[in-house]
């Protein structure tokens, strides 16, 4: 099975959600200063760039990201392409997912934001899963 990395790279210029911490990357150690290695110090919020929202993000007392089993996060995935004008992913969109699917990626217009010159600022017009769509995912047994 081929593995595809869909991550958006982290950089100082990666936009973050309003109110979230920005991304800071600094040199902790450098060969140029005589240190034994180059070591970077990273400071950023857990919701920067590509990330998984753990249940605790929206449900008080639910599991945090470090408690998510890795086998849920890695494996075969169904890709559902969503029309560009669609901003909210609801039960109708979720109904396109074949029965028995454990992992799904929605290909939305959000992906092209990273190629847009305006991508240095957070895009509030992003496509998202609404509560009805989230409930439908749970009802279908989708884990990711």
mmCIF file of C-alpha atoms in Angstrom, residues 86 88-95 128-140:
data_model
loop_
_atom_site.group_PDB
_atom_site.id
_atom_site.type_symbol
_atom_site.label_atom_id
_atom_site.label_comp_id
_atom_site.label_asym_id
_atom_site.label_seq_id
_atom_site.Cartn_x
_atom_site.Cartn_y
_atom_site.Cartn_z
ATOM 1 C CA UNK A 86 -19.476 23.790 -0.836
ATOM 2 C CA UNK A 88 -20.245 23.117 4.925
ATOM 3 C CA UNK A 89 -19.937 19.336 4.910
ATOM 4 C CA UNK A 90 -23.238 17.923 6.119
ATOM 5 C CA UNK A 91 -25.102 14.603 6.231
ATOM 6 C CA UNK A 92 -25.648 14.783 2.439
ATOM 7 C CA UNK A 93 -21.886 14.863 1.792
ATOM 8 C CA UNK A 94 -21.238 12.098 4.329
ATOM 9 C CA UNK A 95 -23.819 9.917 2.549
ATOM 10 C CA UNK A 128 -15.714 22.640 7.463
ATOM 11 C CA UNK A 129 -17.739 19.687 8.780
ATOM 12 C CA UNK A 130 -20.936 20.906 10.437
ATOM 13 C CA UNK A 131 -22.445 19.179 13.522
ATOM 14 C CA UNK A 132 -24.961 17.225 11.413
ATOM 15 C CA UNK A 133 -22.146 15.933 9.202
ATOM 16 C CA UNK A 134 -20.067 15.017 12.263
ATOM 17 C CA UNK A 135 -22.976 13.047 13.741
ATOM 18 C CA UNK A 136 -23.432 11.219 10.422
ATOM 19 C CA UNK A 137 -19.724 10.275 10.393
ATOM 20 C CA UNK A 138 -20.029 8.805 13.887
ATOM 21 C CA UNK A 139 -23.225 6.960 12.967
ATOM 22 C CA UNK A 140 -21.439 5.411 9.948
#
